[in-house]
mmCIF file with all atom_site columns, C-alpha atoms and ligand atoms in Angstrom:
data_model
loop_
_atom_site.group_PDB
_atom_site.id
_atom_site.type_symbol
_atom_site.label_atom_id
_atom_site.label_alt_id
_atom_site.label_comp_id
_atom_site.label_asym_id
_atom_site.label_entity_id
_atom_site.label_seq_id
_atom_site.pdbx_PDB_ins_code
_atom_site.Cartn_x
_atom_site.Cartn_y
_atom_site.Cartn_z
_atom_site.occupancy
_atom_site.B_iso_or_equiv
_atom_site.pdbx_formal_charge
_atom_site.auth_seq_id
_atom_site.auth_comp_id
_atom_site.auth_asym_id
_atom_site.auth_atom_id
_atom_site.pdbx_PDB_model_num
ATOM   1   C CA . MET A 1 1   ? 120.637 103.727 111.359 1.00 70.00 ? 1   MET A CA 1
ATOM   2   C CA . SER A 1 2   ? 118.366 106.798 111.899 1.00 90.00 ? 2   SER A CA 1
ATOM   3   C CA . LYS A 1 3   ? 114.768 106.550 110.573 1.00 97.00 ? 3   LYS A CA 1
ATOM   4   C CA . THR A 1 4   ? 113.469 108.344 107.576 1.00 98.00 ? 4   THR A CA 1
ATOM   5   C CA . ASN A 1 5   ? 110.407 110.342 108.009 1.00 98.00 ? 5   ASN A CA 1
ATOM   6   C CA . VAL A 1 6   ? 107.898 109.212 105.520 1.00 98.00 ? 6   VAL A CA 1
ATOM   7   C CA . ALA A 1 7   ? 104.372 110.516 104.308 1.00 99.00 ? 7   ALA A CA 1
ATOM   8   C CA . VAL A 1 8   ? 102.010 108.111 102.436 1.00 99.00 ? 8   VAL A CA 1
ATOM   9   C CA . LEU A 1 9   ? 99.637  109.683 100.196 1.00 98.00 ? 9   LEU A CA 1
ATOM   10  C CA . VAL A 1 10  ? 96.602  107.490 99.358  1.00 98.00 ? 10  VAL A CA 1
ATOM   11  C CA . SER A 1 11  ? 93.131  107.597 97.722  1.00 98.00 ? 11  SER A CA 1
ATOM   12  C CA . GLY A 1 12  ? 91.745  104.115 98.230  1.00 98.00 ? 12  GLY A CA 1
ATOM   13  C CA . SER A 1 13  ? 91.836  100.845 100.086 1.00 98.00 ? 13  SER A CA 1
ATOM   14  C CA . GLY A 1 14  ? 95.480  101.179 101.109 1.00 98.00 ? 14  GLY A CA 1
ATOM   15  C CA . THR A 1 15  ? 96.648  97.560  100.925 1.00 98.00 ? 15  THR A CA 1
ATOM   16  C CA . ASN A 1 16  ? 100.110 98.865  99.896  1.00 98.00 ? 16  ASN A CA 1
ATOM   17  C CA . LEU A 1 17  ? 99.969  101.115 102.999 1.00 98.00 ? 17  LEU A CA 1
ATOM   18  C CA . GLN A 1 18  ? 99.193  98.237  105.077 1.00 98.00 ? 18  GLN A CA 1
ATOM   19  C CA . SER A 1 19  ? 102.263 96.214  103.805 1.00 98.00 ? 19  SER A CA 1
ATOM   20  C CA . ILE A 1 20  ? 104.507 99.275  104.476 1.00 98.00 ? 20  ILE A CA 1
ATOM   21  C CA . ILE A 1 21  ? 102.983 99.566  108.082 1.00 98.00 ? 21  ILE A CA 1
ATOM   22  C CA . ASP A 1 22  ? 103.263 95.912  108.747 1.00 98.00 ? 22  ASP A CA 1
ATOM   23  C CA . LYS A 1 23  ? 106.916 95.705  107.590 1.00 98.00 ? 23  LYS A CA 1
ATOM   24  C CA . THR A 1 24  ? 107.795 98.855  109.654 1.00 98.00 ? 24  THR A CA 1
ATOM   25  C CA . LYS A 1 25  ? 106.273 97.178  112.711 1.00 98.00 ? 25  LYS A CA 1
ATOM   26  C CA . ALA A 1 26  ? 108.180 94.033  112.057 1.00 98.00 ? 26  ALA A CA 1
ATOM   27  C CA . GLY A 1 27  ? 111.400 96.176  112.091 1.00 97.00 ? 27  GLY A CA 1
ATOM   28  C CA . GLU A 1 28  ? 112.134 95.521  108.404 1.00 98.00 ? 28  GLU A CA 1
ATOM   29  C CA . LEU A 1 29  ? 111.969 99.063  107.467 1.00 98.00 ? 29  LEU A CA 1
ATOM   30  C CA . PRO A 1 30  ? 113.948 101.900 108.754 1.00 97.00 ? 30  PRO A CA 1
ATOM   31  C CA . ILE A 1 31  ? 111.278 104.531 108.573 1.00 98.00 ? 31  ILE A CA 1
ATOM   32  C CA . GLU A 1 32  ? 108.599 106.334 110.678 1.00 98.00 ? 32  GLU A CA 1
ATOM   33  C CA . ILE A 1 33  ? 105.437 106.893 108.944 1.00 98.00 ? 33  ILE A CA 1
ATOM   34  C CA . LYS A 1 34  ? 104.633 110.444 110.205 1.00 98.00 ? 34  LYS A CA 1
ATOM   35  C CA . VAL A 1 35  ? 101.448 110.943 108.356 1.00 99.00 ? 35  VAL A CA 1
ATOM   36  C CA . VAL A 1 36  ? 99.003  109.375 105.846 1.00 99.00 ? 36  VAL A CA 1
ATOM   37  C CA . ILE A 1 37  ? 97.117  112.029 103.649 1.00 98.00 ? 37  ILE A CA 1
ATOM   38  C CA . SER A 1 38  ? 94.125  111.243 101.538 1.00 98.00 ? 38  SER A CA 1
ATOM   39  C CA . ASN A 1 39  ? 92.171  113.344 98.980  1.00 98.00 ? 39  ASN A CA 1
ATOM   40  C CA . VAL A 1 40  ? 89.282  110.917 99.427  1.00 98.00 ? 40  VAL A CA 1
ATOM   41  C CA . LYS A 1 41  ? 87.313  111.048 102.726 1.00 98.00 ? 41  LYS A CA 1
ATOM   42  C CA . GLU A 1 42  ? 86.164  107.607 102.597 1.00 98.00 ? 42  GLU A CA 1
ATOM   43  C CA . ALA A 1 43  ? 89.435  106.090 101.742 1.00 98.00 ? 43  ALA A CA 1
ATOM   44  C CA . TYR A 1 44  ? 89.865  102.863 103.804 1.00 98.00 ? 44  TYR A CA 1
ATOM   45  C CA . ALA A 1 45  ? 93.555  103.662 103.937 1.00 98.00 ? 45  ALA A CA 1
ATOM   46  C CA . LEU A 1 46  ? 92.780  106.453 106.473 1.00 98.00 ? 46  LEU A CA 1
ATOM   47  C CA . GLU A 1 47  ? 91.241  103.806 108.763 1.00 98.00 ? 47  GLU A CA 1
ATOM   48  C CA . ARG A 1 48  ? 94.360  101.670 108.439 1.00 98.00 ? 48  ARG A CA 1
ATOM   49  C CA . ALA A 1 49  ? 96.475  104.510 109.443 1.00 98.00 ? 49  ALA A CA 1
ATOM   50  C CA . GLN A 1 50  ? 94.386  105.339 112.542 1.00 98.00 ? 50  GLN A CA 1
ATOM   51  C CA . LYS A 1 51  ? 94.424  101.732 113.587 1.00 98.00 ? 51  LYS A CA 1
ATOM   52  C CA . ALA A 1 52  ? 98.079  101.752 113.528 1.00 98.00 ? 52  ALA A CA 1
ATOM   53  C CA . GLY A 1 53  ? 98.281  105.003 115.563 1.00 98.00 ? 53  GLY A CA 1
ATOM   54  C CA . ILE A 1 54  ? 99.345  107.041 112.637 1.00 98.00 ? 54  ILE A CA 1
ATOM   55  C CA . ARG A 1 55  ? 98.366  110.666 111.874 1.00 98.00 ? 55  ARG A CA 1
ATOM   56  C CA . ALA A 1 56  ? 95.603  110.516 109.235 1.00 98.00 ? 56  ALA A CA 1
ATOM   57  C CA . GLU A 1 57  ? 94.537  113.537 107.324 1.00 98.00 ? 57  GLU A CA 1
ATOM   58  C CA . PHE A 1 58  ? 91.958  114.028 104.736 1.00 98.00 ? 58  PHE A CA 1
ATOM   59  C CA . ILE A 1 59  ? 92.645  117.122 102.660 1.00 98.00 ? 59  ILE A CA 1
ATOM   60  C CA . ASP A 1 60  ? 89.508  117.965 100.866 1.00 98.00 ? 60  ASP A CA 1
ATOM   61  C CA . PRO A 1 61  ? 90.325  119.052 97.229  1.00 97.00 ? 61  PRO A CA 1
ATOM   62  C CA . LYS A 1 62  ? 86.673  120.305 96.537  1.00 97.00 ? 62  LYS A CA 1
ATOM   63  C CA . GLY A 1 63  ? 86.548  123.915 95.567  1.00 97.00 ? 63  GLY A CA 1
ATOM   64  C CA . LEU A 1 64  ? 90.426  124.354 95.733  1.00 97.00 ? 64  LEU A CA 1
ATOM   65  C CA . LYS A 1 65  ? 92.713  125.235 93.020  1.00 97.00 ? 65  LYS A CA 1
ATOM   66  C CA . ARG A 1 66  ? 95.366  122.412 92.558  1.00 96.00 ? 66  ARG A CA 1
ATOM   67  C CA . GLU A 1 67  ? 98.068  124.614 93.993  1.00 97.00 ? 67  GLU A CA 1
ATOM   68  C CA . GLU A 1 68  ? 95.876  125.410 97.031  1.00 98.00 ? 68  GLU A CA 1
ATOM   69  C CA . HIS A 1 69  ? 95.214  121.893 97.774  1.00 98.00 ? 69  HIS A CA 1
ATOM   70  C CA . GLU A 1 70  ? 99.007  120.919 97.508  1.00 98.00 ? 70  GLU A CA 1
ATOM   71  C CA . GLU A 1 71  ? 99.810  123.951 99.740  1.00 98.00 ? 71  GLU A CA 1
ATOM   72  C CA . LYS A 1 72  ? 97.856  122.390 102.564 1.00 98.00 ? 72  LYS A CA 1
ATOM   73  C CA . ILE A 1 73  ? 99.651  118.955 101.924 1.00 98.00 ? 73  ILE A CA 1
ATOM   74  C CA . LEU A 1 74  ? 103.040 120.881 101.973 1.00 98.00 ? 74  LEU A CA 1
ATOM   75  C CA . THR A 1 75  ? 102.223 122.401 105.403 1.00 98.00 ? 75  THR A CA 1
ATOM   76  C CA . ILE A 1 76  ? 101.632 119.010 106.914 1.00 98.00 ? 76  ILE A CA 1
ATOM   77  C CA . LEU A 1 77  ? 104.762 117.508 105.280 1.00 98.00 ? 77  LEU A CA 1
ATOM   78  C CA . LYS A 1 78  ? 106.943 120.425 106.615 1.00 98.00 ? 78  LYS A CA 1
ATOM   79  C CA . GLU A 1 79  ? 105.296 120.013 110.145 1.00 98.00 ? 79  GLU A CA 1
ATOM   80  C CA . GLU A 1 80  ? 106.299 116.282 110.086 1.00 98.00 ? 80  GLU A CA 1
ATOM   81  C CA . ASN A 1 81  ? 109.744 116.972 108.516 1.00 98.00 ? 81  ASN A CA 1
ATOM   82  C CA . VAL A 1 82  ? 109.009 114.560 105.787 1.00 98.00 ? 82  VAL A CA 1
ATOM   83  C CA . GLU A 1 83  ? 111.964 113.216 103.904 1.00 98.00 ? 83  GLU A CA 1
ATOM   84  C CA . LEU A 1 84  ? 110.296 110.745 101.484 1.00 98.00 ? 84  LEU A CA 1
ATOM   85  C CA . ILE A 1 85  ? 106.766 110.800 100.089 1.00 98.00 ? 85  ILE A CA 1
ATOM   86  C CA . VAL A 1 86  ? 105.355 107.564 99.129  1.00 98.00 ? 86  VAL A CA 1
ATOM   87  C CA . LEU A 1 87  ? 102.422 107.569 96.630  1.00 98.00 ? 87  LEU A CA 1
ATOM   88  C CA . ALA A 1 88  ? 100.379 104.408 97.419  1.00 98.00 ? 88  ALA A CA 1
ATOM   89  C CA . GLY A 1 89  ? 97.419  104.517 95.218  1.00 97.00 ? 89  GLY A CA 1
ATOM   90  C CA . TYR A 1 90  ? 97.204  108.390 95.166  1.00 98.00 ? 90  TYR A CA 1
ATOM   91  C CA . MET A 1 91  ? 94.964  108.979 92.233  1.00 95.00 ? 91  MET A CA 1
ATOM   92  C CA . ARG A 1 92  ? 95.649  112.715 91.552  1.00 94.00 ? 92  ARG A CA 1
ATOM   93  C CA . LEU A 1 93  ? 98.369  114.228 89.442  1.00 92.00 ? 93  LEU A CA 1
ATOM   94  C CA . MET A 1 94  ? 100.591 116.780 91.135  1.00 95.00 ? 94  MET A CA 1
ATOM   95  C CA . THR A 1 95  ? 101.745 120.218 89.802  1.00 97.00 ? 95  THR A CA 1
ATOM   96  C CA . PRO A 1 96  ? 105.246 120.758 88.563  1.00 97.00 ? 96  PRO A CA 1
ATOM   97  C CA . GLY A 1 97  ? 105.842 123.060 91.641  1.00 97.00 ? 97  GLY A CA 1
ATOM   98  C CA . PHE A 1 98  ? 105.054 120.247 94.020  1.00 97.00 ? 98  PHE A CA 1
ATOM   99  C CA . ILE A 1 99  ? 107.074 117.724 92.059  1.00 97.00 ? 99  ILE A CA 1
ATOM   100 C CA . LYS A 1 100 ? 110.029 120.070 92.193  1.00 96.00 ? 100 LYS A CA 1
ATOM   101 C CA . ALA A 1 101 ? 109.750 120.502 95.913  1.00 96.00 ? 101 ALA A CA 1
ATOM   102 C CA . TYR A 1 102 ? 110.134 116.767 96.385  1.00 97.00 ? 102 TYR A CA 1
ATOM   103 C CA . LYS A 1 103 ? 112.333 115.917 93.382  1.00 96.00 ? 103 LYS A CA 1
ATOM   104 C CA . ASN A 1 104 ? 114.033 112.491 93.847  1.00 98.00 ? 104 ASN A CA 1
ATOM   105 C CA . LYS A 1 105 ? 112.236 112.284 97.288  1.00 98.00 ? 105 LYS A CA 1
ATOM   106 C CA . MET A 1 106 ? 108.816 110.951 95.971  1.00 98.00 ? 106 MET A CA 1
ATOM   107 C CA . ILE A 1 107 ? 108.095 107.611 94.652  1.00 98.00 ? 107 ILE A CA 1
ATOM   108 C CA . ASN A 1 108 ? 105.096 105.778 93.175  1.00 98.00 ? 108 ASN A CA 1
ATOM   109 C CA . ILE A 1 109 ? 103.995 102.135 92.594  1.00 98.00 ? 109 ILE A CA 1
ATOM   110 C CA . HIS A 1 110 ? 102.417 101.383 89.144  1.00 98.00 ? 110 HIS A CA 1
ATOM   111 C CA . PRO A 1 111 ? 100.653 98.033  88.653  1.00 98.00 ? 111 PRO A CA 1
ATOM   112 C CA . ALA A 1 112 ? 102.278 97.205  85.311  1.00 98.00 ? 112 ALA A CA 1
ATOM   113 C CA . LEU A 1 113 ? 105.721 97.107  83.679  1.00 98.00 ? 113 LEU A CA 1
ATOM   114 C CA . LEU A 1 114 ? 106.394 100.685 82.609  1.00 98.00 ? 114 LEU A CA 1
ATOM   115 C CA . PRO A 1 115 ? 106.360 102.090 80.110  1.00 98.00 ? 115 PRO A CA 1
ATOM   116 C CA . SER A 1 116 ? 103.605 99.623  79.178  1.00 98.00 ? 116 SER A CA 1
ATOM   117 C CA . PHE A 1 117 ? 100.279 100.509 80.357  1.00 98.00 ? 117 PHE A CA 1
ATOM   118 C CA . ALA A 1 118 ? 100.811 103.778 82.071  1.00 98.00 ? 118 ALA A CA 1
ATOM   119 C CA . GLY A 1 119 ? 97.790  105.582 83.368  1.00 97.00 ? 119 GLY A CA 1
ATOM   120 C CA . THR A 1 120 ? 95.095  104.616 85.913  1.00 96.00 ? 120 THR A CA 1
ATOM   121 C CA . HIS A 1 121 ? 94.144  101.315 84.863  1.00 98.00 ? 121 HIS A CA 1
ATOM   122 C CA . GLY A 1 122 ? 97.366  99.274  84.785  1.00 98.00 ? 122 GLY A CA 1
ATOM   123 C CA . TYR A 1 123 ? 95.845  95.896  85.648  1.00 98.00 ? 123 TYR A CA 1
ATOM   124 C CA . GLU A 1 124 ? 92.834  96.225  83.340  1.00 98.00 ? 124 GLU A CA 1
ATOM   125 C CA . ASP A 1 125 ? 94.962  97.376  80.383  1.00 98.00 ? 125 ASP A CA 1
ATOM   126 C CA . ALA A 1 126 ? 97.560  94.669  80.690  1.00 98.00 ? 126 ALA A CA 1
ATOM   127 C CA . TRP A 1 127 ? 94.908  92.027  81.037  1.00 98.00 ? 127 TRP A CA 1
ATOM   128 C CA . GLU A 1 128 ? 92.776  93.262  78.141  1.00 98.00 ? 128 GLU A CA 1
ATOM   129 C CA . TYR A 1 129 ? 95.896  93.496  75.896  1.00 98.00 ? 129 TYR A CA 1
ATOM   130 C CA . GLY A 1 130 ? 96.680  89.807  76.606  1.00 98.00 ? 130 GLY A CA 1
ATOM   131 C CA . VAL A 1 131 ? 100.215 90.107  77.696  1.00 98.00 ? 131 VAL A CA 1
ATOM   132 C CA . LYS A 1 132 ? 101.935 86.885  78.970  1.00 98.00 ? 132 LYS A CA 1
ATOM   133 C CA . VAL A 1 133 ? 104.043 88.805  81.524  1.00 98.00 ? 133 VAL A CA 1
ATOM   134 C CA . SER A 1 134 ? 102.999 91.807  83.519  1.00 98.00 ? 134 SER A CA 1
ATOM   135 C CA . GLY A 1 135 ? 104.097 93.127  86.932  1.00 98.00 ? 135 GLY A CA 1
ATOM   136 C CA . CYS A 1 136 ? 104.685 96.224  88.957  1.00 99.00 ? 136 CYS A CA 1
ATOM   137 C CA . THR A 1 137 ? 107.095 99.179  88.755  1.00 98.00 ? 137 THR A CA 1
ATOM   138 C CA . VAL A 1 138 ? 108.352 101.466 91.472  1.00 99.00 ? 138 VAL A CA 1
ATOM   139 C CA . HIS A 1 139 ? 109.743 104.741 90.215  1.00 98.00 ? 139 HIS A CA 1
ATOM   140 C CA . PHE A 1 140 ? 110.673 108.183 91.145  1.00 98.00 ? 140 PHE A CA 1
ATOM   141 C CA . VAL A 1 141 ? 107.952 110.740 90.220  1.00 98.00 ? 141 VAL A CA 1
ATOM   142 C CA . ASP A 1 142 ? 108.838 113.240 87.632  1.00 96.00 ? 142 ASP A CA 1
ATOM   143 C CA . GLU A 1 143 ? 106.491 115.798 85.752  1.00 94.00 ? 143 GLU A CA 1
ATOM   144 C CA . GLY A 1 144 ? 105.144 113.137 83.391  1.00 94.00 ? 144 GLY A CA 1
ATOM   145 C CA . CYS A 1 145 ? 102.514 110.507 84.016  1.00 93.00 ? 145 CYS A CA 1
ATOM   146 C CA . ASP A 1 146 ? 104.170 107.329 85.291  1.00 96.00 ? 146 ASP A CA 1
ATOM   147 C CA . THR A 1 147 ? 107.376 108.387 83.516  1.00 97.00 ? 147 THR A CA 1
ATOM   148 C CA . GLY A 1 148 ? 110.083 108.943 86.266  1.00 98.00 ? 148 GLY A CA 1
ATOM   149 C CA . PRO A 1 149 ? 113.314 106.887 86.621  1.00 98.00 ? 149 PRO A CA 1
ATOM   150 C CA . ILE A 1 150 ? 112.503 103.159 87.545  1.00 98.00 ? 150 ILE A CA 1
ATOM   151 C CA . ILE A 1 151 ? 113.885 101.806 90.868  1.00 98.00 ? 151 ILE A CA 1
ATOM   152 C CA . LEU A 1 152 ? 112.701 98.335  90.491  1.00 98.00 ? 152 LEU A CA 1
ATOM   153 C CA . GLN A 1 153 ? 110.298 96.086  88.749  1.00 98.00 ? 153 GLN A CA 1
ATOM   154 C CA . LYS A 1 154 ? 108.872 92.706  89.532  1.00 98.00 ? 154 LYS A CA 1
ATOM   155 C CA . THR A 1 155 ? 107.112 90.427  87.058  1.00 98.00 ? 155 THR A CA 1
ATOM   156 C CA . ASN A 1 156 ? 103.766 88.602  87.404  1.00 98.00 ? 156 ASN A CA 1
ATOM   157 C CA . GLU A 1 157 ? 103.419 85.969  84.760  1.00 98.00 ? 157 GLU A CA 1
ATOM   158 C CA . ILE A 1 158 ? 99.849  85.263  83.495  1.00 98.00 ? 158 ILE A CA 1
ATOM   159 C CA . ARG A 1 159 ? 98.803  81.590  83.985  1.00 98.00 ? 159 ARG A CA 1
ATOM   160 C CA . GLU A 1 160 ? 96.525  79.749  81.549  1.00 98.00 ? 160 GLU A CA 1
ATOM   161 C CA . ASP A 1 161 ? 93.863  79.339  84.318  1.00 98.00 ? 161 ASP A CA 1
ATOM   162 C CA . ASP A 1 162 ? 94.014  82.962  85.462  1.00 98.00 ? 162 ASP A CA 1
ATOM   163 C CA . THR A 1 163 ? 91.062  85.195  85.743  1.00 98.00 ? 163 THR A CA 1
ATOM   164 C CA . PHE A 1 164 ? 91.345  88.894  86.022  1.00 98.00 ? 164 PHE A CA 1
ATOM   165 C CA . GLU A 1 165 ? 90.666  88.576  89.662  1.00 98.00 ? 165 GLU A CA 1
ATOM   166 C CA . SER A 1 166 ? 93.428  85.877  90.393  1.00 98.00 ? 166 SER A CA 1
ATOM   167 C CA . PHE A 1 167 ? 95.953  87.850  88.116  1.00 98.00 ? 167 PHE A CA 1
ATOM   168 C CA . LYS A 1 168 ? 95.290  91.176  90.018  1.00 98.00 ? 168 LYS A CA 1
ATOM   169 C CA . GLU A 1 169 ? 95.373  89.341  93.482  1.00 98.00 ? 169 GLU A CA 1
ATOM   170 C CA . ARG A 1 170 ? 98.680  87.853  92.686  1.00 98.00 ? 170 ARG A CA 1
ATOM   171 C CA . GLY A 1 171 ? 99.966  91.153  91.314  1.00 98.00 ? 171 GLY A CA 1
ATOM   172 C CA . LEU A 1 172 ? 98.961  93.056  94.537  1.00 98.00 ? 172 LEU A CA 1
ATOM   173 C CA . LYS A 1 173 ? 100.891 90.503  96.675  1.00 98.00 ? 173 LYS A CA 1
ATOM   174 C CA . ILE A 1 174 ? 103.943 91.253  94.398  1.00 98.00 ? 174 ILE A CA 1
ATOM   175 C CA . GLU A 1 175 ? 103.461 95.008  94.807  1.00 98.00 ? 175 GLU A CA 1
ATOM   176 C CA . HIS A 1 176 ? 103.421 94.523  98.547  1.00 98.00 ? 176 HIS A CA 1
ATOM   177 C CA . GLU A 1 177 ? 106.859 93.045  98.340  1.00 98.00 ? 177 GLU A CA 1
ATOM   178 C CA . ALA A 1 178 ? 108.244 95.489  95.704  1.00 98.00 ? 178 ALA A CA 1
ATOM   179 C CA . PHE A 1 179 ? 107.242 98.814  97.447  1.00 98.00 ? 179 PHE A CA 1
ATOM   180 C CA . PRO A 1 180 ? 108.952 98.086  100.816 1.00 98.00 ? 180 PRO A CA 1
ATOM   181 C CA . GLU A 1 181 ? 112.012 96.895  99.109  1.00 98.00 ? 181 GLU A CA 1
ATOM   182 C CA . ALA A 1 182 ? 112.349 100.054 97.191  1.00 98.00 ? 182 ALA A CA 1
ATOM   183 C CA . ILE A 1 183 ? 111.702 102.176 100.170 1.00 98.00 ? 183 ILE A CA 1
ATOM   184 C CA . LYS A 1 184 ? 114.349 100.255 102.041 1.00 98.00 ? 184 LYS A CA 1
ATOM   185 C CA . LEU A 1 185 ? 116.930 100.971 99.325  1.00 98.00 ? 185 LEU A CA 1
ATOM   186 C CA . PHE A 1 186 ? 115.986 104.565 99.394  1.00 98.00 ? 186 PHE A CA 1
ATOM   187 C CA . CYS A 1 187 ? 116.337 104.842 103.138 1.00 98.00 ? 187 CYS A CA 1
ATOM   188 C CA . GLU A 1 188 ? 119.610 103.031 103.019 1.00 97.00 ? 188 GLU A CA 1
ATOM   189 C CA . GLY A 1 189 ? 120.898 105.740 100.518 1.00 98.00 ? 189 GLY A CA 1
ATOM   190 C CA . LYS A 1 190 ? 121.561 103.040 97.957  1.00 98.00 ? 190 LYS A CA 1
ATOM   191 C CA . LEU A 1 191 ? 119.809 104.710 94.943  1.00 98.00 ? 191 LEU A CA 1
ATOM   192 C CA . GLU A 1 192 ? 121.727 106.920 92.612  1.00 98.00 ? 192 GLU A CA 1
ATOM   193 C CA . ILE A 1 193 ? 119.897 108.491 89.820  1.00 98.00 ? 193 ILE A CA 1
ATOM   194 C CA . GLU A 1 194 ? 121.947 109.078 86.553  1.00 97.00 ? 194 GLU A CA 1
ATOM   195 C CA . GLY A 1 195 ? 119.582 110.518 83.970  1.00 94.00 ? 195 GLY A CA 1
ATOM   196 C CA . ARG A 1 196 ? 116.758 107.974 83.389  1.00 96.00 ? 196 ARG A CA 1
ATOM   197 C CA . LYS A 1 197 ? 118.672 105.265 85.179  1.00 98.00 ? 197 LYS A CA 1
ATOM   198 C CA . VAL A 1 198 ? 118.667 104.439 88.759  1.00 98.00 ? 198 VAL A CA 1
ATOM   199 C CA . ARG A 1 199 ? 121.873 102.526 90.014  1.00 98.00 ? 199 ARG A CA 1
ATOM   200 C CA . ILE A 1 200 ? 121.524 100.445 92.936  1.00 98.00 ? 200 ILE A CA 1
ATOM   201 C CA . LYS A 1 201 ? 124.539 100.642 95.099  1.00 97.00 ? 201 LYS A CA 1
ATOM   202 C CA . LYS A 1 202 ? 125.913 97.636  96.911  1.00 93.00 ? 202 LYS A CA 1
HETATM 203 C C1 . GRF B 2 .   ? 97.865  99.613  93.434  1.00 70.79 ? 1   GRF B C1 1
HETATM 204 O O1 . GRF B 2 .   ? 97.365  98.779  92.427  1.00 70.79 ? 1   GRF B O1 1
HETATM 205 C C2 . GRF B 2 .   ? 98.864  100.631 92.947  1.00 70.79 ? 1   GRF B C2 1
HETATM 206 O O2 . GRF B 2 .   ? 99.823  99.971  92.126  1.00 70.79 ? 1   GRF B O2 1
HETATM 207 C C3 . GRF B 2 .   ? 98.172  101.707 92.091  1.00 70.79 ? 1   GRF B C3 1
HETATM 208 O O3 . GRF B 2 .   ? 96.942  101.877 92.910  1.00 70.79 ? 1   GRF B O3 1
HETATM 209 C C4 . GRF B 2 .   ? 96.642  100.687 93.587  1.00 70.79 ? 1   GRF B C4 1
HETATM 210 C C5 . GRF B 2 .   ? 96.508  100.995 95.040  1.00 70.79 ? 1   GRF B C5 1
HETATM 211 O O4 . GRF B 2 .   ? 96.068  99.976  95.839  1.00 70.79 ? 1   GRF B O4 1
HETATM 212 N N1 . GRF B 2 .   ? 98.941  102.842 92.060  1.00 70.79 ? 1   GRF B N1 1
HETATM 213 P P1 . GRF B 2 .   ? 95.949  100.005 97.441  1.00 70.79 ? 1   GRF B P1 1
HETATM 214 O O5 . GRF B 2 .   ? 95.145  101.263 97.699  1.00 70.79 ? 1   GRF B O5 1
HETATM 215 O O6 . GRF B 2 .   ? 97.420  100.038 97.900  1.00 70.79 ? 1   GRF B O6 1
HETATM 216 O O7 . GRF B 2 .   ? 95.345  98.779  97.699  1.00 70.79 ? 1   GRF B O7 1
#
């Protein structure tokens, strides 16, 4: 099977990026990570990319209009013939124009069971609310905030002796399984979008 050209967009520590890199190196994902792009200069994810020999780019959003910042990203995506954008902790909303350009070709991971606890503090919000089951959601990106069609979800049951830290630590491990699984399904052409629903073909 030919490899899918992937760009990973990040803003932070990049543990999800690392799991994707590791699974790719282990031959478990039919992708080539062409570039990792960050809007935060100090993002540790950029170092992870460099260590793995992947092109790492910091695109400074300071002083730029949203469209101008995205234009710079688009230039790199075109250079690298990117077929799938993976948002792995990218903490910046995109304009409708950017989303349209990569419609059904951009996926995100959210650290809660959507549509619960959308937004930037999924772990904190679920923990504070006192839910007994949380988890993560991998979804296509549409114009809304965490509203796109859901590819897969995995659950994380809260235990009586959990602290916020232990809950989140387990949650991240679950994310590191869920995201590569969804990426693989995408690359194998097994995802079919029908309205809000994503059908997984055999
Ligand atoms: C993850 O919890 C992800 O679900 C959310 O941002 C966090 C990124 O973590 N979108 P990392 O940078 O992959 O460690």
